[in-house]
Coordinates of C-alpha atoms and ligand atoms in Angstrom, one line a residue:
X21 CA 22.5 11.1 -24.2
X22 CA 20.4 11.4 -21.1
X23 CA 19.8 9.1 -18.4
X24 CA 17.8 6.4 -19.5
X25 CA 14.9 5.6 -18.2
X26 CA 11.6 3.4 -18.4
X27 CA 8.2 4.1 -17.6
X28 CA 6.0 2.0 -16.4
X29 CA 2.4 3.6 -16.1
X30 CA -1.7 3.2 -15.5
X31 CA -3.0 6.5 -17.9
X32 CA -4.5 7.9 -15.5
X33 CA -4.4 11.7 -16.1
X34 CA -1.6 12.3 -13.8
X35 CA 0.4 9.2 -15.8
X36 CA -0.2 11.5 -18.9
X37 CA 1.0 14.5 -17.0
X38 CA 4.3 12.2 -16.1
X39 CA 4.6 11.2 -19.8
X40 CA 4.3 15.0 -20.8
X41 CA 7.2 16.0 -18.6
X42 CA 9.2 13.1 -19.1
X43 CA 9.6 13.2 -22.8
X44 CA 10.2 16.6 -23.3
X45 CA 12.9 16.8 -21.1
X46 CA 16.2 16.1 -23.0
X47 CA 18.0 15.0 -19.4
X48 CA 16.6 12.0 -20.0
X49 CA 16.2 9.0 -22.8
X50 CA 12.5 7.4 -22.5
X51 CA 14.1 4.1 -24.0
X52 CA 10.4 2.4 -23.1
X53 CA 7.0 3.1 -22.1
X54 CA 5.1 0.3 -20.6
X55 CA 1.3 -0.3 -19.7
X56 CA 0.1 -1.4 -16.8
X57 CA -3.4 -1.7 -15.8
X58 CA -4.4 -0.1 -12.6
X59 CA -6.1 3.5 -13.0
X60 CA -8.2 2.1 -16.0
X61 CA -8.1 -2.1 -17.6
X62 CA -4.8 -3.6 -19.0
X63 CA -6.6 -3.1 -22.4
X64 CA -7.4 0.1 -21.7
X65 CA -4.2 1.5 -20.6
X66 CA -2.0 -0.1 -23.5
X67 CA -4.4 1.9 -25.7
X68 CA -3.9 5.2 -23.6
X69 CA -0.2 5.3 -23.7
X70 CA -0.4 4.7 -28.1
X71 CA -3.1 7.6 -27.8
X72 CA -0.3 9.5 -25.7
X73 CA 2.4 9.0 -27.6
X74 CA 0.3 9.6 -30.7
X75 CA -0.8 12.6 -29.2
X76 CA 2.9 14.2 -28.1
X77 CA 4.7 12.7 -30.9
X78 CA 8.1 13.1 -29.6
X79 CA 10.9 13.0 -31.4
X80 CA 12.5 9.5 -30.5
X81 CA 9.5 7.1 -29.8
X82 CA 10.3 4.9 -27.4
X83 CA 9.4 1.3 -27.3
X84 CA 5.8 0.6 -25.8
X85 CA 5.2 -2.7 -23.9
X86 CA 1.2 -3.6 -23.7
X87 CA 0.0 -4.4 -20.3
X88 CA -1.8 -7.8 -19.6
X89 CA -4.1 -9.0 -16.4
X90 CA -2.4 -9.9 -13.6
X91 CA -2.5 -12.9 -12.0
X92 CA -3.9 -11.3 -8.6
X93 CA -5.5 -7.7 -9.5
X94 CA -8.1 -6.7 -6.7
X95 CA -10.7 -4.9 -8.5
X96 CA -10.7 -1.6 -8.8
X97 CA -10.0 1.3 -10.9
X98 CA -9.9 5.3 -11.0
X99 CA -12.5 5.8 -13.8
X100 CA -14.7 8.1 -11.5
X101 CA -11.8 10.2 -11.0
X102 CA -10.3 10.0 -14.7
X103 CA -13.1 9.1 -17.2
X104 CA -14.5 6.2 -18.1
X105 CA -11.6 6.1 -20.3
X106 CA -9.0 7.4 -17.9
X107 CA -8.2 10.0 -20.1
X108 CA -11.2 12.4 -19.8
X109 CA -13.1 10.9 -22.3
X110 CA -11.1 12.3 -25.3
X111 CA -11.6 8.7 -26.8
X112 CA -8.6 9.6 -29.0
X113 CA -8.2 7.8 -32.3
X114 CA -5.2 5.3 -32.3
X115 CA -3.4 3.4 -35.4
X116 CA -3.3 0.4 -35.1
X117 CA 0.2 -0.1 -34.5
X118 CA 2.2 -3.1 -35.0
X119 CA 1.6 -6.1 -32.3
X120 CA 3.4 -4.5 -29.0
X121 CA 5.3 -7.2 -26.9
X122 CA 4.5 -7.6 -23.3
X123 CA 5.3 -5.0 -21.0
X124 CA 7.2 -7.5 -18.6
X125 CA 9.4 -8.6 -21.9
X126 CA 9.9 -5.2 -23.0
X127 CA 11.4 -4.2 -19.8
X128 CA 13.9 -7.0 -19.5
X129 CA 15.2 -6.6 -23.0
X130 CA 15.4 -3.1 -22.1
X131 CA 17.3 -3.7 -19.1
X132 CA 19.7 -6.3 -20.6
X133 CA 20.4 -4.2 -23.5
X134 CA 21.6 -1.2 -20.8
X135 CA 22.5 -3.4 -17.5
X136 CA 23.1 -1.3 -14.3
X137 CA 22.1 2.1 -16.8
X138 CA 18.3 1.6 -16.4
X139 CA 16.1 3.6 -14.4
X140 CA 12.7 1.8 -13.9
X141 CA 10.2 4.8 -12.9
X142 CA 6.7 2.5 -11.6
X143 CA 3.6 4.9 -11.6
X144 CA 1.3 1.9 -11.4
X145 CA 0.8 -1.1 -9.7
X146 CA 4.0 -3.3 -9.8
X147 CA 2.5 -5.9 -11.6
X148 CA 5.2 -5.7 -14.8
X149 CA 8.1 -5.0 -12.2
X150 CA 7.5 -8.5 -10.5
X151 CA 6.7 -10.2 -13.7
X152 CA 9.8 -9.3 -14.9
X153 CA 12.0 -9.9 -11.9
X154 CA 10.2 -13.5 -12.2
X155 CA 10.5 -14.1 -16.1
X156 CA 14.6 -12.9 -15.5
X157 CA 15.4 -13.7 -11.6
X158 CA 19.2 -12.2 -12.1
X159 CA 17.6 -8.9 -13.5
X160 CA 17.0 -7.4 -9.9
X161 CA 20.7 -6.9 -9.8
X162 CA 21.0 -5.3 -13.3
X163 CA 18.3 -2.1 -13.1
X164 CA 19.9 0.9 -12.2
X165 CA 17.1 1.8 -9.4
X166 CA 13.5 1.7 -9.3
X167 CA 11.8 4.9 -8.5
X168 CA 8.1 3.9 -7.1
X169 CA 5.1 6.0 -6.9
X170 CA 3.3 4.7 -3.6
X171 CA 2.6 3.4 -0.6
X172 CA 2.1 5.3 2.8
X173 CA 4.3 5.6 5.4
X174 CA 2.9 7.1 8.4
X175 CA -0.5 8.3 6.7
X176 CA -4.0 7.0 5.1
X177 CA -4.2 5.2 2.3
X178 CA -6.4 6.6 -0.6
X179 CA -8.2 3.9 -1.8
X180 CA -8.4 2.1 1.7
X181 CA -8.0 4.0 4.9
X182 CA -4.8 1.7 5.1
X183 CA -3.5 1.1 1.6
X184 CA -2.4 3.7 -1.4
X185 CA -3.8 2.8 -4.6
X186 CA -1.0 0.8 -6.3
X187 CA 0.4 -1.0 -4.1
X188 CA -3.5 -2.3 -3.1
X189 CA -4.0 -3.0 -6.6
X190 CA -1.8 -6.2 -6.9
X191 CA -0.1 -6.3 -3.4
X192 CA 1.5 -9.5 -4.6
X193 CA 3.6 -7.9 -6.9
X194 CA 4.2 -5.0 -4.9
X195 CA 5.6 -6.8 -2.0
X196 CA 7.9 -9.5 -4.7
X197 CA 9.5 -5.8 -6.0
X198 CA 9.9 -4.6 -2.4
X199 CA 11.3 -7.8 -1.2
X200 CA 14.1 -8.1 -4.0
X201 CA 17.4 -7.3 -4.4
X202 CA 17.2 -4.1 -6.7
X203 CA 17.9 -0.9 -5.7
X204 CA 15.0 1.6 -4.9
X205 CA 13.4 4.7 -3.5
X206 CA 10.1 4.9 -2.7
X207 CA 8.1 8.2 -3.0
X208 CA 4.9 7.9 -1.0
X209 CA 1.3 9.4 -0.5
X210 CA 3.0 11.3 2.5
X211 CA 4.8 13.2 0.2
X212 CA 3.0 13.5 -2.9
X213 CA -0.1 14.3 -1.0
X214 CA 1.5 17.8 -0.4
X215 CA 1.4 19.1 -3.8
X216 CA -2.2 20.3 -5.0
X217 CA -2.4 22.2 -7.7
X218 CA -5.3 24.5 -8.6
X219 CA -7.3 25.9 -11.2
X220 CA -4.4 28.6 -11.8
X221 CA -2.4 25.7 -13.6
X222 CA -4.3 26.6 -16.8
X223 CA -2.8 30.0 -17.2
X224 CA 0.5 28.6 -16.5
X225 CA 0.1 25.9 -18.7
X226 CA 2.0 26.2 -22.5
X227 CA -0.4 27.1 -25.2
X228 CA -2.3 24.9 -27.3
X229 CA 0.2 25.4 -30.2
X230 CA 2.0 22.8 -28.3
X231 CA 1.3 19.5 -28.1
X232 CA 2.1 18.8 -24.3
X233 CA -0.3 22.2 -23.8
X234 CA -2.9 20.8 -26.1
X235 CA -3.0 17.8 -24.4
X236 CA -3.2 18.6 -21.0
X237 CA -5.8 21.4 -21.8
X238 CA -8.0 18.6 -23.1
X239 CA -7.2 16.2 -20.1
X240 CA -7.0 18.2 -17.1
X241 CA -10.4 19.6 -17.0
X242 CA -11.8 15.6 -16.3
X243 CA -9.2 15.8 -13.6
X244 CA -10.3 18.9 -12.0
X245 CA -14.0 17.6 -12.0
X246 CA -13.1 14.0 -10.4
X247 CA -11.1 15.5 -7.5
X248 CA -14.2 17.9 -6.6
X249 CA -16.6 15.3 -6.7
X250 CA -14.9 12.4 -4.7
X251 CA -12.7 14.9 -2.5
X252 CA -14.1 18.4 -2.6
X253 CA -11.0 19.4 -3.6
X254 CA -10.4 22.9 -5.7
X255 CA -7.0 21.5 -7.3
X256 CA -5.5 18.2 -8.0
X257 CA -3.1 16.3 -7.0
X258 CA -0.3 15.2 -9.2
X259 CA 0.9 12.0 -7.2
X260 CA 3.5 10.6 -10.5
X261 CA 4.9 14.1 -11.6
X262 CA 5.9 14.7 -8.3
X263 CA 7.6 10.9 -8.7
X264 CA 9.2 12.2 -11.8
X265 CA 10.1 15.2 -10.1
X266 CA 12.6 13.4 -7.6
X267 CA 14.1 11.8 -10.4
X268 CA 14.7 15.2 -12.4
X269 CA 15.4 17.1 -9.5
X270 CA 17.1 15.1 -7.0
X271 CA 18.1 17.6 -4.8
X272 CA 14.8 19.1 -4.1
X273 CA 13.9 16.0 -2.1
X274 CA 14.9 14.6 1.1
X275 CA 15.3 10.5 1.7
X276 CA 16.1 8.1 4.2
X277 CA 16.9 4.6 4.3
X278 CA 14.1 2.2 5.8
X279 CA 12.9 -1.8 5.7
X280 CA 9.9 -1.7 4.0
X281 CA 7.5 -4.5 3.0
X282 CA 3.2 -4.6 1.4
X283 CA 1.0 -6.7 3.7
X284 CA -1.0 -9.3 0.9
X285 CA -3.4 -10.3 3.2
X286 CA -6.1 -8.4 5.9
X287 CA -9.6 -7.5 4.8
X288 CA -8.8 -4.1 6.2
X289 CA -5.3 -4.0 5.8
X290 CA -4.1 -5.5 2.2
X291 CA -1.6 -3.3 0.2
X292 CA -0.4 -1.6 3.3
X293 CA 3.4 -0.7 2.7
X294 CA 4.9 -1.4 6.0
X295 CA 7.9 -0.3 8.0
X296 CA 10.4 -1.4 10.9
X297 CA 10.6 2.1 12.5
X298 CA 10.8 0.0 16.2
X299 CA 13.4 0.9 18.2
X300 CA 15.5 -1.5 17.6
X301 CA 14.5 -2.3 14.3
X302 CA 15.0 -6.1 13.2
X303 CA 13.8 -5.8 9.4
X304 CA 17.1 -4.8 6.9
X305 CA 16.9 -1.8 5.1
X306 CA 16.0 -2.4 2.1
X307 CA 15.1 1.0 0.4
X308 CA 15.4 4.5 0.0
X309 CA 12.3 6.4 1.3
X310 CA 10.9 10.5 -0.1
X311 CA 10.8 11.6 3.6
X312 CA 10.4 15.7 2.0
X313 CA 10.8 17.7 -0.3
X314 CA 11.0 21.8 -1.2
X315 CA 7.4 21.7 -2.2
X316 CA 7.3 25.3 -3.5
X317 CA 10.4 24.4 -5.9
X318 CA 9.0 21.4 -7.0
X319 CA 5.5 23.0 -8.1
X320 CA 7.6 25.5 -9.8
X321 CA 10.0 22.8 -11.1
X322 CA 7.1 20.8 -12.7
X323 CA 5.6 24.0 -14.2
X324 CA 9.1 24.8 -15.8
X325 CA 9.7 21.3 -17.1
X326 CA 5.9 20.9 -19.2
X327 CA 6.7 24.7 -20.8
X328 CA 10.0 23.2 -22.0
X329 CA 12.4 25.4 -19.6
X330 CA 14.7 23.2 -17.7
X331 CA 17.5 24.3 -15.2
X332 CA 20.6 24.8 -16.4
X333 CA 23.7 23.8 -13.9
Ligands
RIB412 O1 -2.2 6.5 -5.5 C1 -1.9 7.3 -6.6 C2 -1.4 6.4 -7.8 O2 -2.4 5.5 -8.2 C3 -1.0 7.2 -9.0 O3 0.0 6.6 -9.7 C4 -2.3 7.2 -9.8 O4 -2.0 7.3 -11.2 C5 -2.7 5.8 -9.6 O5 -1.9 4.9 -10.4
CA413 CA1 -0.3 6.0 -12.0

């Protein structure tokens, strides 16, 4: 079996792309998907991952958690960039599945079930991260690692001009996760920045006799639009494949161990990630940081993984 893992996402196009790669890649054992709201509503995003999941129909469906509003969610959302929907507008039919527990529960059964085997992957706002670490204090200690999409560490922010979009979203959260005693990396806008990928994906993309190709040939094209209207950007970036990416491909990456924490107050500064890079630092280390990575080999990597080739040792 592969490594298991659980993954905690805002659908969000890039999410989708995430979810594409993840669960056709038989390294790994999606034991759980869980919502999160962030890119779209809590509601919103619950729905998206069942239209996902209904949409790839992997072989082993893992268990989805539904997303619920957080206690301190600033307001804001990516549907100019993703759809009113946050899946292009593909307004997919879903069946209406059986009542889905909370995403926070869902995770620390998950984790219990599997301690110390569980690989928490956060492409949201940490909302369901802290609300588990709060519902099961002694769970910190028994997730594998927590990989997070976010955060900045020496550039802009995207949704402030000092916070990344997640951890601005519920900086509360963010900064309980950062601040406890679980083991993580953090792979930020300084790195995930660096991947763009343009208009060439299409032809590189697998057909639409497969699901993940159909999919992303009916998602991408919302993507494509967003990031030329807000940016004026020709290409897209792909901010939690490239998350995904440094959990598939380790060793394509480059990290370094740093003390880290998410300011939760400022008008201009809330959601900033933080870190002790002084001198003499004082703040403990208290998680792995994506400092680089082989860029090229990723994109390449990321193309191989959603056309089902995957390297072989
Ligand atoms: O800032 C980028 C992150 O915010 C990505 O995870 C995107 O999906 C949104 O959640
Ligand atoms: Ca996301």
């Amino acid at each position: 079996m592969g490594r298991k893992v659980i993954l905690d996402v805002d659908p969000g196009i890039d999410d989708a792309m995430a979810l594409c790669l993840a669960l056709g890649n038989p390294d790994l054992e999606v034991v759980a998907i869980t919502a999160v709201g962030g890119n779209v509503s809590p509601t919103q995003s619950t729905r998206n991952v069942q239209a996902i999941i209904e949409q790839l129909d992997p072989p082993r469906w893992p268990r989805l958690g539904a997303a619920s509003e957080p206690d301190n969610r600033l307001a804001v959302d990516r549907r100019s960039l993703y759809g009113s929907d946050g899946l292009g507008e593909t307004s997919f039919a879903v069946a209406e599945r059986q009542h889905l527990l909370p995403s926070e529960k869902v995770i620390c059964d998950q984790v219990r079930d599997a301690p110390h085997l569980v690989t928490i992957i956060a492409l949201g706002p940490l909302t369901n991260i802290a609300r588990a670490f709060i519902r099961d204090p002694e769970l910190p200690a028994l997730v594998g690692q927590i990989v997070i999409m976010g955060g900045t560490v020496s550039g802009p922010g995207n949704i402030t001009p000092a916070a990344e979009f997640n951890m601005f979203c519920d900086p509360v959260s963010a900064q309980t996760v950062f601040r406890s005693p679980s083991t993580k990396t953090l792979v930020p806008l300084d790195v995930t920045n660096r991947v763009e990928l343009g208009y060439d994906l299409f032809n590189r993309l697998p057909d639409e006799s497969n699901r993940t190709g159909q999919l992303l040939r009916q998602l991408l094209p919302q993507a494509f639009r967003g990031y030329r209207q807000q940016f004026g950007l020709e290409g897209i970036h792909v901010h939690d494949t490239v998350t995904l990416m440094s959990v598939l491909r380790p060793e394509l990456f480059t990290t370094k161990s740093m003390a880290g924490d998410v300011e939760t107050q400022g008008d201009l500064t809330i959601g900033a990630t933080v870190f002790d890079r002084r001198r003499a630092p004082a703040w403990r280390h208290n998680m792995e940081v994506v400092t680089d990575m082989r860029k090229n080999a990723v994109v390449e990597a990321i193309i191989d993984g959603l056309n089902g080739r995957f390297r072989h040792e």
